[in-house]
Protein backbone atom coordinates (compact mmCIF):
# COMPACT_ATOMS: atom_id res chain seq x y z
CA UNK A 1 0.00 0.00 0.00
CA UNK A 2 1.21 3.53 -0.79
CA UNK A 3 0.96 5.78 2.24
CA UNK A 4 2.04 9.36 2.74
CA UNK A 5 1.51 13.00 3.49
CA UNK A 6 0.75 15.63 0.90
CA UNK A 7 0.52 19.36 1.37
CA UNK A 8 -1.42 21.69 -0.84
CA UNK A 9 0.13 25.10 -1.23
CA UNK A 10 -0.53 28.12 -3.43
CA UNK A 11 -1.64 31.69 -3.61
CA UNK A 12 -5.06 32.65 -2.29
CA UNK A 13 -7.81 31.67 -4.74
CA UNK A 14 -5.65 29.22 -6.67
CA UNK A 15 -8.17 26.55 -5.72
CA UNK A 16 -6.56 24.69 -2.82
CA UNK A 17 -9.75 24.22 -0.82
CA UNK A 18 -11.73 23.31 -3.92
CA UNK A 19 -9.17 20.68 -4.87
CA UNK A 20 -9.23 19.19 -1.39
CA UNK A 21 -13.02 19.09 -1.43
CA UNK A 22 -13.04 17.46 -4.85
CA UNK A 23 -10.60 14.83 -3.68
CA UNK A 24 -12.46 14.08 -0.51
CA UNK A 25 -15.86 14.34 -2.15
CA UNK A 26 -16.97 16.00 1.06
CA UNK A 27 -17.09 19.58 2.07
CA UNK A 28 -14.03 19.76 4.29
CA UNK A 29 -12.32 23.04 3.63
CA UNK A 30 -14.43 26.11 3.18
CA UNK A 31 -14.40 27.64 -0.27
CA UNK A 32 -14.83 31.31 -0.87
CA UNK A 33 -13.99 33.76 -3.63
CA UNK A 34 -12.52 36.04 -0.96
CA UNK A 35 -8.97 35.44 0.17
CA UNK A 36 -7.79 34.17 3.53
CA UNK A 37 -10.73 32.03 4.47
CA UNK A 38 -8.56 29.05 5.31
CA UNK A 39 -6.75 29.86 8.54
CA UNK A 40 -6.03 26.38 9.76
CA UNK A 41 -4.35 23.31 8.46
CA UNK A 42 -7.11 21.03 7.36
CA UNK A 43 -6.38 17.40 6.82
CA UNK A 44 -8.37 15.11 4.65
CA UNK A 45 -7.54 11.43 4.60
CA UNK A 46 -8.20 9.63 1.36
CA UNK A 47 -8.18 5.87 1.84
CA UNK A 48 -8.56 3.33 -0.96
CA UNK A 49 -7.45 -0.31 -1.16
CA UNK A 50 -4.14 0.62 -2.76
CA UNK A 51 -3.31 3.83 -0.94
CA UNK A 52 -3.85 6.26 1.90
CA UNK A 53 -3.08 9.91 1.23
CA UNK A 54 -3.19 12.48 4.02
CA UNK A 55 -3.81 15.97 2.65
CA UNK A 56 -3.23 19.30 4.33
CA UNK A 57 -4.58 22.56 3.08
CA UNK A 58 -2.46 25.58 3.96
CA UNK A 59 -3.45 29.21 4.28
CA UNK A 60 -2.59 31.47 1.35
CA UNK A 61 0.54 33.53 1.40
CA UNK A 62 -0.03 36.80 3.18
CA UNK A 63 1.87 39.65 4.79
CA UNK A 64 2.67 39.15 8.49
CA UNK A 65 0.87 42.36 9.34
CA UNK A 66 -0.86 41.00 12.38
CA UNK A 67 0.22 38.34 14.86
CA UNK A 68 -2.49 36.16 13.40
CA UNK A 69 -0.82 36.42 10.04
CA UNK A 70 2.57 35.48 11.47
CA UNK A 71 0.97 32.36 12.82
CA UNK A 72 -0.51 31.66 9.44
CA UNK A 73 2.92 31.97 7.85
CA UNK A 74 4.36 29.59 10.46
CA UNK A 75 1.63 27.14 9.58
CA UNK A 76 2.60 27.37 5.92
CA UNK A 77 6.28 26.71 6.57
CA UNK A 78 5.66 23.89 9.05
CA UNK A 79 3.22 22.11 6.84
CA UNK A 80 5.40 22.30 3.77
CA UNK A 81 8.40 20.67 5.34
CA UNK A 82 6.71 17.64 6.87
CA UNK A 83 5.29 15.97 3.79
CA UNK A 84 6.33 13.40 1.22
CA UNK A 85 5.35 15.71 -1.58
CA UNK A 86 4.15 19.29 -1.86
CA UNK A 87 1.51 20.34 -4.33
CA UNK A 88 2.17 23.83 -5.64
CA UNK A 89 -1.13 24.83 -7.11
CA UNK A 90 -1.50 27.67 -9.59
CA UNK A 91 -4.40 29.21 -11.41
CA UNK A 92 -3.47 28.76 -15.10
CA UNK A 93 -4.63 32.31 -15.83
CA UNK A 94 -2.47 33.89 -13.14
CA UNK A 95 0.83 35.66 -13.51
CA UNK A 96 3.10 32.62 -13.81
CA UNK A 97 6.30 34.57 -13.18
CA UNK A 98 4.96 35.76 -9.87
CA UNK A 99 3.93 32.24 -8.85
CA UNK A 100 7.39 31.00 -9.79
CA UNK A 101 8.96 33.72 -7.64
CA UNK A 102 6.94 32.54 -4.62
CA UNK A 103 7.59 28.85 -5.24
CA UNK A 104 11.32 29.43 -5.73
CA UNK A 105 11.49 31.49 -2.55
CA UNK A 106 10.17 28.54 -0.54
CA UNK A 107 13.40 26.61 -1.23
CA UNK A 108 11.55 23.36 -0.77
CA UNK A 109 13.36 20.30 0.46
CA UNK A 110 10.47 18.00 -0.39
CA UNK A 111 9.71 17.22 -4.04
CA UNK A 112 6.93 19.30 -5.57
CA UNK A 113 4.25 18.65 -8.12
CA UNK A 114 3.08 21.82 -9.84
CA UNK A 115 -0.67 21.55 -10.18
CA UNK A 116 -1.97 23.77 -12.93
CA UNK A 117 -5.60 24.40 -12.05
CA UNK A 118 -8.70 25.93 -13.67
CA UNK A 119 -7.95 24.47 -17.09
CA UNK A 120 -11.68 24.59 -17.76
CA UNK A 121 -11.14 28.32 -18.11
CA UNK A 122 -8.12 28.37 -20.41
CA UNK A 123 -7.22 27.69 -24.03
CA UNK A 124 -5.04 24.73 -25.03
CA UNK A 125 -2.20 27.16 -25.87
CA UNK A 126 -2.40 28.79 -22.47
CA UNK A 127 -2.32 25.41 -20.74
CA UNK A 128 0.68 24.27 -22.78
CA UNK A 129 2.46 27.54 -22.04
CA UNK A 130 2.02 26.96 -18.30
CA UNK A 131 3.20 23.34 -18.52
CA UNK A 132 6.30 24.36 -20.49
CA UNK A 133 7.01 27.22 -18.13
CA UNK A 134 6.99 25.11 -14.96
CA UNK A 135 8.64 21.98 -16.33
CA UNK A 136 11.89 23.93 -16.59
CA UNK A 137 11.93 24.84 -12.89
CA UNK A 138 14.18 22.99 -10.46
CA UNK A 139 11.53 22.51 -7.75
CA UNK A 140 9.06 21.04 -10.25
CA UNK A 141 9.48 17.27 -10.24
CA UNK A 142 6.25 16.79 -12.15
CA UNK A 143 3.38 18.91 -13.45
CA UNK A 144 -0.29 18.05 -13.84
CA UNK A 145 -3.15 20.01 -15.30
CA UNK A 146 -6.53 19.82 -13.59
CA UNK A 147 -9.84 21.47 -13.02
CA UNK A 148 -10.72 21.21 -9.36
CA UNK A 149 -14.31 22.30 -9.96
CA UNK A 150 -15.13 19.91 -12.79
CA UNK A 151 -12.87 17.05 -11.72
CA UNK A 152 -10.90 16.94 -14.99
CA UNK A 153 -7.76 14.75 -14.64
CA UNK A 154 -8.50 13.74 -11.05
CA UNK A 155 -7.28 10.14 -11.65
CA UNK A 156 -4.13 11.34 -13.41
CA UNK A 157 -3.50 13.70 -10.57
CA UNK A 158 -3.81 10.98 -7.91
CA UNK A 159 -1.48 8.72 -9.88
CA UNK A 160 1.10 11.51 -10.04
CA UNK A 161 0.88 11.93 -6.27
CA UNK A 162 1.25 8.18 -5.68
CA UNK A 163 4.57 8.15 -7.55
CA UNK A 164 6.05 10.16 -4.68
CA UNK A 165 4.63 8.19 -1.78
CA UNK A 166 6.45 5.37 0.01
CA UNK A 167 5.03 1.91 0.66
CA UNK A 168 3.76 1.41 4.17
CA UNK A 169 1.02 0.67 6.65
CA UNK A 170 -1.92 3.09 6.85
CA UNK A 171 -1.77 5.69 9.61
CA UNK A 172 -5.51 6.09 10.04
CA UNK A 173 -8.67 4.03 10.04
CA UNK A 174 -10.29 3.87 6.64
CA UNK A 175 -13.40 5.40 8.12
CA UNK A 176 -11.71 8.64 9.12
CA UNK A 177 -12.04 11.35 6.53
CA UNK A 178 -10.35 13.83 8.78
CA UNK A 179 -8.53 13.91 12.09
CA UNK A 180 -10.02 17.26 12.90
CA UNK A 181 -12.96 17.58 15.15
CA UNK A 182 -16.40 17.98 13.72
CA UNK A 183 -16.66 21.10 15.87
CA UNK A 184 -13.98 22.74 13.82
CA UNK A 185 -15.80 22.08 10.57
CA UNK A 186 -19.00 23.39 12.06
CA UNK A 187 -17.23 26.62 13.06
CA UNK A 188 -15.82 26.87 9.54
CA UNK A 189 -19.28 26.50 8.01
CA UNK A 190 -20.58 29.37 10.15
CA UNK A 191 -17.56 31.43 9.14
CA UNK A 192 -18.27 30.67 5.51
CA UNK A 193 -21.78 32.09 5.94
CA UNK A 194 -20.36 35.21 7.56
CA UNK A 195 -18.29 35.63 4.40
CA UNK A 196 -21.38 35.32 2.27
CA UNK A 197 -23.66 37.58 4.25
CA UNK A 198 -21.45 40.46 5.36
CA UNK A 199 -19.38 43.10 3.61
CA UNK A 200 -15.67 43.28 3.23
CA UNK A 201 -14.63 44.21 6.75
CA UNK A 202 -16.59 41.88 9.02
CA UNK A 203 -15.32 38.46 7.89
CA UNK A 204 -11.70 39.38 8.56
CA UNK A 205 -12.56 40.73 12.01
CA UNK A 206 -14.59 37.76 13.13
CA UNK A 207 -13.87 34.25 14.28
CA UNK A 208 -16.19 31.45 15.32
CA UNK A 209 -15.82 29.07 18.25
CA UNK A 210 -18.13 26.14 18.84
CA UNK A 211 -18.71 25.86 22.61
CA UNK A 212 -21.26 23.13 22.76
CA UNK A 213 -21.78 20.06 20.64
CA UNK A 214 -24.25 17.64 22.17
CA UNK A 215 -25.52 14.71 20.20
CA UNK A 216 -28.94 13.51 21.24
CA UNK A 217 -31.10 10.87 19.58
CA UNK A 218 -32.59 12.81 16.74
CA UNK A 219 -31.13 16.25 17.19
CA UNK A 220 -27.65 17.66 17.77
CA UNK A 221 -27.46 20.82 19.82
CA UNK A 222 -24.72 23.21 18.80
CA UNK A 223 -23.84 26.53 20.42
CA UNK A 224 -21.26 28.84 18.86
CA UNK A 225 -19.73 32.21 19.68
CA UNK A 226 -18.98 34.70 16.97
CA UNK A 227 -16.07 36.78 18.26
CA UNK A 228 -15.62 40.30 16.91
CA UNK A 229 -13.34 43.18 17.87
CA UNK A 230 -15.78 46.08 18.33
CA UNK A 231 -19.31 46.83 19.46
CA UNK A 232 -19.99 48.34 16.04
CA UNK A 233 -19.17 45.01 14.40
CA UNK A 234 -21.42 43.21 16.83
CA UNK A 235 -24.23 45.58 15.86
CA UNK A 236 -23.70 44.79 12.16
CA UNK A 237 -23.78 41.05 12.78
CA UNK A 238 -26.94 41.34 14.87
CA UNK A 239 -28.63 43.64 12.35
CA UNK A 240 -31.76 45.68 12.87
CA UNK A 241 -33.92 43.94 15.44
CA UNK A 242 -31.66 40.86 15.18
CA UNK A 243 -32.52 40.37 11.52
CA UNK A 244 -29.02 39.49 10.31
CA UNK A 245 -28.07 37.09 13.11
CA UNK A 246 -31.36 35.29 12.50
CA UNK A 247 -30.54 34.92 8.83
CA UNK A 248 -26.98 33.86 9.63
CA UNK A 249 -28.37 31.27 12.03
CA UNK A 250 -30.83 29.85 9.52
CA UNK A 251 -28.33 29.62 6.69
CA UNK A 252 -25.58 28.21 8.91
CA UNK A 253 -27.98 25.60 10.27
CA UNK A 254 -28.89 24.42 6.76
CA UNK A 255 -25.26 24.21 5.76
CA UNK A 256 -24.29 22.29 8.93
CA UNK A 257 -27.24 19.92 8.56
CA UNK A 258 -26.15 19.25 5.02
CA UNK A 259 -22.61 18.50 6.17
CA UNK A 260 -23.57 16.33 9.16
CA UNK A 261 -26.54 14.75 7.40
CA UNK A 262 -28.69 15.21 10.49
CA UNK A 263 -30.99 17.75 12.09
CA UNK A 264 -29.38 20.26 14.41
CA UNK A 265 -30.43 22.98 16.80
CA UNK A 266 -28.08 25.94 16.47
CA UNK A 267 -27.55 28.82 18.87
CA UNK A 268 -25.27 31.72 17.91
CA UNK A 269 -23.90 34.35 20.31
CA UNK A 270 -21.93 37.46 19.37
CA UNK A 271 -19.13 38.49 21.71
CA UNK A 272 -16.80 41.47 21.60
CA UNK A 273 -13.13 40.83 22.35
CA UNK A 274 -11.03 43.90 21.76
CA UNK A 275 -8.15 43.21 19.36
CA UNK A 276 -8.43 39.42 19.56
CA UNK A 277 -6.18 39.12 16.57
CA UNK A 278 -3.22 40.65 18.43
CA UNK A 279 -3.76 38.78 21.67
CA UNK A 280 -1.76 35.57 22.09
CA UNK A 281 -3.98 34.09 24.77
CA UNK A 282 -7.11 34.52 22.71
CA UNK A 283 -5.42 33.28 19.58
CA UNK A 284 -4.58 30.10 21.46
CA UNK A 285 -8.08 29.81 22.82
CA UNK A 286 -9.49 30.15 19.32
CA UNK A 287 -7.28 27.43 18.01
CA UNK A 288 -4.38 29.24 16.34
CA UNK A 289 -1.51 27.35 17.93
P1 LIG B 1 -7.98 28.72 -2.18
O1 LIG B 1 -7.91 30.12 -1.66
O2 LIG B 1 -6.72 28.35 -2.90
O3 LIG B 1 -8.39 27.70 -1.16
O4 LIG B 1 -9.09 28.76 -3.33
P2 LIG B 1 -10.59 28.20 -3.30
O5 LIG B 1 -10.59 26.71 -3.36
O6 LIG B 1 -11.34 28.87 -2.20
O7 LIG B 1 -11.09 28.70 -4.75
C1 LIG B 1 -11.13 30.07 -5.10
C2 LIG B 1 -12.13 30.29 -6.21
O8 LIG B 1 -11.73 29.65 -7.44
C3 LIG B 1 -13.51 29.73 -5.89
O9 LIG B 1 -14.49 30.64 -6.36
C4 LIG B 1 -13.56 28.42 -6.68
O10 LIG B 1 -14.86 28.04 -7.04
C5 LIG B 1 -12.73 28.77 -7.91
N1 LIG B 1 -12.10 27.58 -8.51
C6 LIG B 1 -11.31 26.67 -7.90
N2 LIG B 1 -10.91 25.71 -8.76
C7 LIG B 1 -11.45 26.01 -9.96
C8 LIG B 1 -11.42 25.38 -11.27
O11 LIG B 1 -10.82 24.34 -11.51
N3 LIG B 1 -12.10 26.01 -12.26
C9 LIG B 1 -12.80 27.16 -12.06
N4 LIG B 1 -13.45 27.69 -13.10
N5 LIG B 1 -12.87 27.76 -10.85
C10 LIG B 1 -12.21 27.22 -9.82
MG1 LIG C 1 -8.80 27.95 0.85
XYZ file of C-alpha atoms in Angstrom, residues 28-277:
250
model
C -14.027 19.759 4.286
C -12.317 23.040 3.634
C -14.426 26.111 3.182
C -14.398 27.638 -0.268
C -14.827 31.308 -0.869
C -13.987 33.755 -3.630
C -12.523 36.038 -0.963
C -8.973 35.435 0.170
C -7.789 34.173 3.528
C -10.728 32.032 4.470
C -8.559 29.053 5.309
C -6.754 29.855 8.541
C -6.031 26.377 9.762
C -4.352 23.310 8.462
C -7.110 21.033 7.365
C -6.382 17.405 6.818
C -8.366 15.112 4.655
C -7.541 11.427 4.599
C -8.197 9.626 1.356
C -8.184 5.874 1.838
C -8.562 3.327 -0.956
C -7.455 -0.314 -1.157
C -4.137 0.616 -2.764
C -3.309 3.831 -0.939
C -3.847 6.260 1.903
C -3.079 9.908 1.226
C -3.194 12.479 4.015
C -3.806 15.968 2.646
C -3.227 19.299 4.325
C -4.582 22.561 3.081
C -2.458 25.576 3.962
C -3.452 29.212 4.276
C -2.593 31.467 1.349
C 0.535 33.530 1.400
C -0.028 36.801 3.178
C 1.869 39.650 4.794
C 2.668 39.147 8.487
C 0.870 42.365 9.341
C -0.860 40.999 12.382
C 0.218 38.344 14.856
C -2.492 36.162 13.402
C -0.824 36.422 10.044
C 2.574 35.482 11.470
C 0.972 32.356 12.825
C -0.512 31.660 9.437
C 2.924 31.969 7.853
C 4.362 29.593 10.455
C 1.629 27.138 9.584
C 2.602 27.373 5.923
C 6.282 26.710 6.570
C 5.655 23.893 9.047
C 3.218 22.108 6.843
C 5.395 22.297 3.770
C 8.400 20.672 5.344
C 6.715 17.636 6.866
C 5.292 15.974 3.795
C 6.333 13.399 1.224
C 5.351 15.706 -1.579
C 4.147 19.294 -1.859
C 1.506 20.337 -4.333
C 2.169 23.826 -5.644
C -1.129 24.831 -7.106
C -1.504 27.666 -9.589
C -4.396 29.207 -11.410
C -3.472 28.765 -15.095
C -4.630 32.308 -15.825
C -2.471 33.886 -13.138
C 0.830 35.661 -13.513
C 3.101 32.618 -13.808
C 6.305 34.574 -13.181
C 4.957 35.762 -9.868
C 3.933 32.236 -8.855
C 7.388 31.000 -9.785
C 8.960 33.721 -7.636
C 6.943 32.543 -4.620
C 7.592 28.848 -5.239
C 11.319 29.425 -5.726
C 11.493 31.490 -2.552
C 10.173 28.539 -0.545
C 13.398 26.614 -1.229
C 11.548 23.357 -0.774
C 13.359 20.295 0.461
C 10.470 18.002 -0.389
C 9.707 17.223 -4.037
C 6.935 19.295 -5.571
C 4.246 18.651 -8.124
C 3.080 21.824 -9.841
C -0.666 21.554 -10.180
C -1.975 23.774 -12.932
C -5.603 24.400 -12.046
C -8.701 25.926 -13.669
C -7.952 24.466 -17.092
C -11.678 24.590 -17.759
C -11.140 28.321 -18.111
C -8.119 28.374 -20.411
C -7.219 27.695 -24.026
C -5.037 24.735 -25.027
C -2.201 27.159 -25.875
C -2.399 28.789 -22.474
C -2.318 25.407 -20.736
C 0.678 24.274 -22.780
C 2.458 27.538 -22.044
C 2.016 26.960 -18.297
C 3.196 23.342 -18.518
C 6.297 24.358 -20.494
C 7.014 27.221 -18.134
C 6.991 25.107 -14.961
C 8.638 21.983 -16.334
C 11.895 23.934 -16.587
C 11.929 24.836 -12.887
C 14.180 22.993 -10.463
C 11.529 22.509 -7.746
C 9.058 21.043 -10.252
C 9.479 17.265 -10.236
C 6.246 16.795 -12.150
C 3.383 18.906 -13.449
C -0.286 18.054 -13.838
C -3.154 20.011 -15.299
C -6.528 19.819 -13.590
C -9.838 21.471 -13.023
C -10.725 21.212 -9.357
C -14.315 22.304 -9.965
C -15.126 19.914 -12.793
C -12.873 17.047 -11.719
C -10.902 16.938 -14.991
C -7.761 14.750 -14.640
C -8.500 13.735 -11.055
C -7.278 10.142 -11.650
C -4.126 11.341 -13.414
C -3.502 13.700 -10.566
C -3.809 10.980 -7.912
C -1.479 8.720 -9.884
C 1.095 11.508 -10.038
C 0.884 11.929 -6.269
C 1.248 8.180 -5.677
C 4.572 8.151 -7.547
C 6.047 10.155 -4.684
C 4.628 8.186 -1.776
C 6.445 5.365 0.012
C 5.030 1.907 0.657
C 3.762 1.409 4.174
C 1.024 0.674 6.653
C -1.924 3.088 6.847
C -1.772 5.694 9.611
C -5.506 6.091 10.041
C -8.666 4.027 10.037
C -10.291 3.866 6.644
C -13.403 5.400 8.119
C -11.708 8.644 9.116
C -12.036 11.351 6.532
C -10.348 13.832 8.782
C -8.529 13.909 12.092
C -10.018 17.259 12.900
C -12.959 17.584 15.154
C -16.399 17.984 13.716
C -16.658 21.098 15.866
C -13.977 22.744 13.823
C -15.802 22.080 10.566
C -18.999 23.392 12.063
C -17.226 26.616 13.056
C -15.820 26.874 9.540
C -19.276 26.496 8.013
C -20.577 29.373 10.145
C -17.564 31.427 9.141
C -18.269 30.668 5.509
C -21.785 32.085 5.939
C -20.355 35.209 7.559
C -18.286 35.631 4.401
C -21.375 35.321 2.270
C -23.658 37.583 4.253
C -21.452 40.455 5.363
C -19.383 43.100 3.606
C -15.668 43.283 3.228
C -14.628 44.214 6.750
C -16.587 41.884 9.017
C -15.323 38.464 7.889
C -11.705 39.377 8.561
C -12.564 40.733 12.011
C -14.594 37.759 13.134
C -13.870 34.252 14.285
C -16.189 31.446 15.322
C -15.822 29.074 18.255
C -18.133 26.139 18.845
C -18.710 25.858 22.610
C -21.264 23.128 22.759
C -21.775 20.060 20.640
C -24.251 17.644 22.169
C -25.521 14.715 20.199
C -28.944 13.510 21.239
C -31.095 10.871 19.575
C -32.594 12.809 16.740
C -31.128 16.252 17.192
C -27.645 17.662 17.767
C -27.459 20.820 19.823
C -24.721 23.210 18.801
C -23.840 26.535 20.417
C -21.260 28.837 18.855
C -19.729 32.214 19.679
C -18.977 34.705 16.967
C -16.067 36.779 18.256
C -15.618 40.302 16.911
C -13.341 43.185 17.874
C -15.782 46.077 18.326
C -19.309 46.827 19.460
C -19.993 48.344 16.045
C -19.168 45.012 14.400
C -21.416 43.209 16.827
C -24.225 45.583 15.856
C -23.699 44.792 12.161
C -23.784 41.054 12.778
C -26.936 41.339 14.873
C -28.629 43.639 12.348
C -31.757 45.683 12.874
C -33.917 43.945 15.445
C -31.657 40.863 15.181
C -32.516 40.369 11.523
C -29.016 39.486 10.314
C -28.073 37.089 13.106
C -31.357 35.293 12.504
C -30.543 34.920 8.833
C -26.980 33.864 9.625
C -28.374 31.268 12.030
C -30.831 29.849 9.519
C -28.329 29.621 6.687
C -25.582 28.207 8.907
C -27.975 25.605 10.266
C -28.888 24.419 6.764
C -25.260 24.206 5.759
C -24.295 22.295 8.925
C -27.242 19.917 8.562
C -26.153 19.246 5.023
C -22.613 18.500 6.175
C -23.567 16.333 9.165
C -26.544 14.747 7.402
C -28.689 15.208 10.486
C -30.993 17.748 12.089
C -29.380 20.262 14.408
C -30.433 22.979 16.803
C -28.078 25.937 16.467
C -27.547 28.818 18.866
C -25.274 31.720 17.911
C -23.898 34.350 20.308
C -21.933 37.460 19.368
C -19.130 38.491 21.714
C -16.796 41.474 21.598
C -13.132 40.830 22.354
C -11.026 43.905 21.755
C -8.145 43.207 19.365
C -8.434 39.417 19.564
C -6.177 39.123 16.566
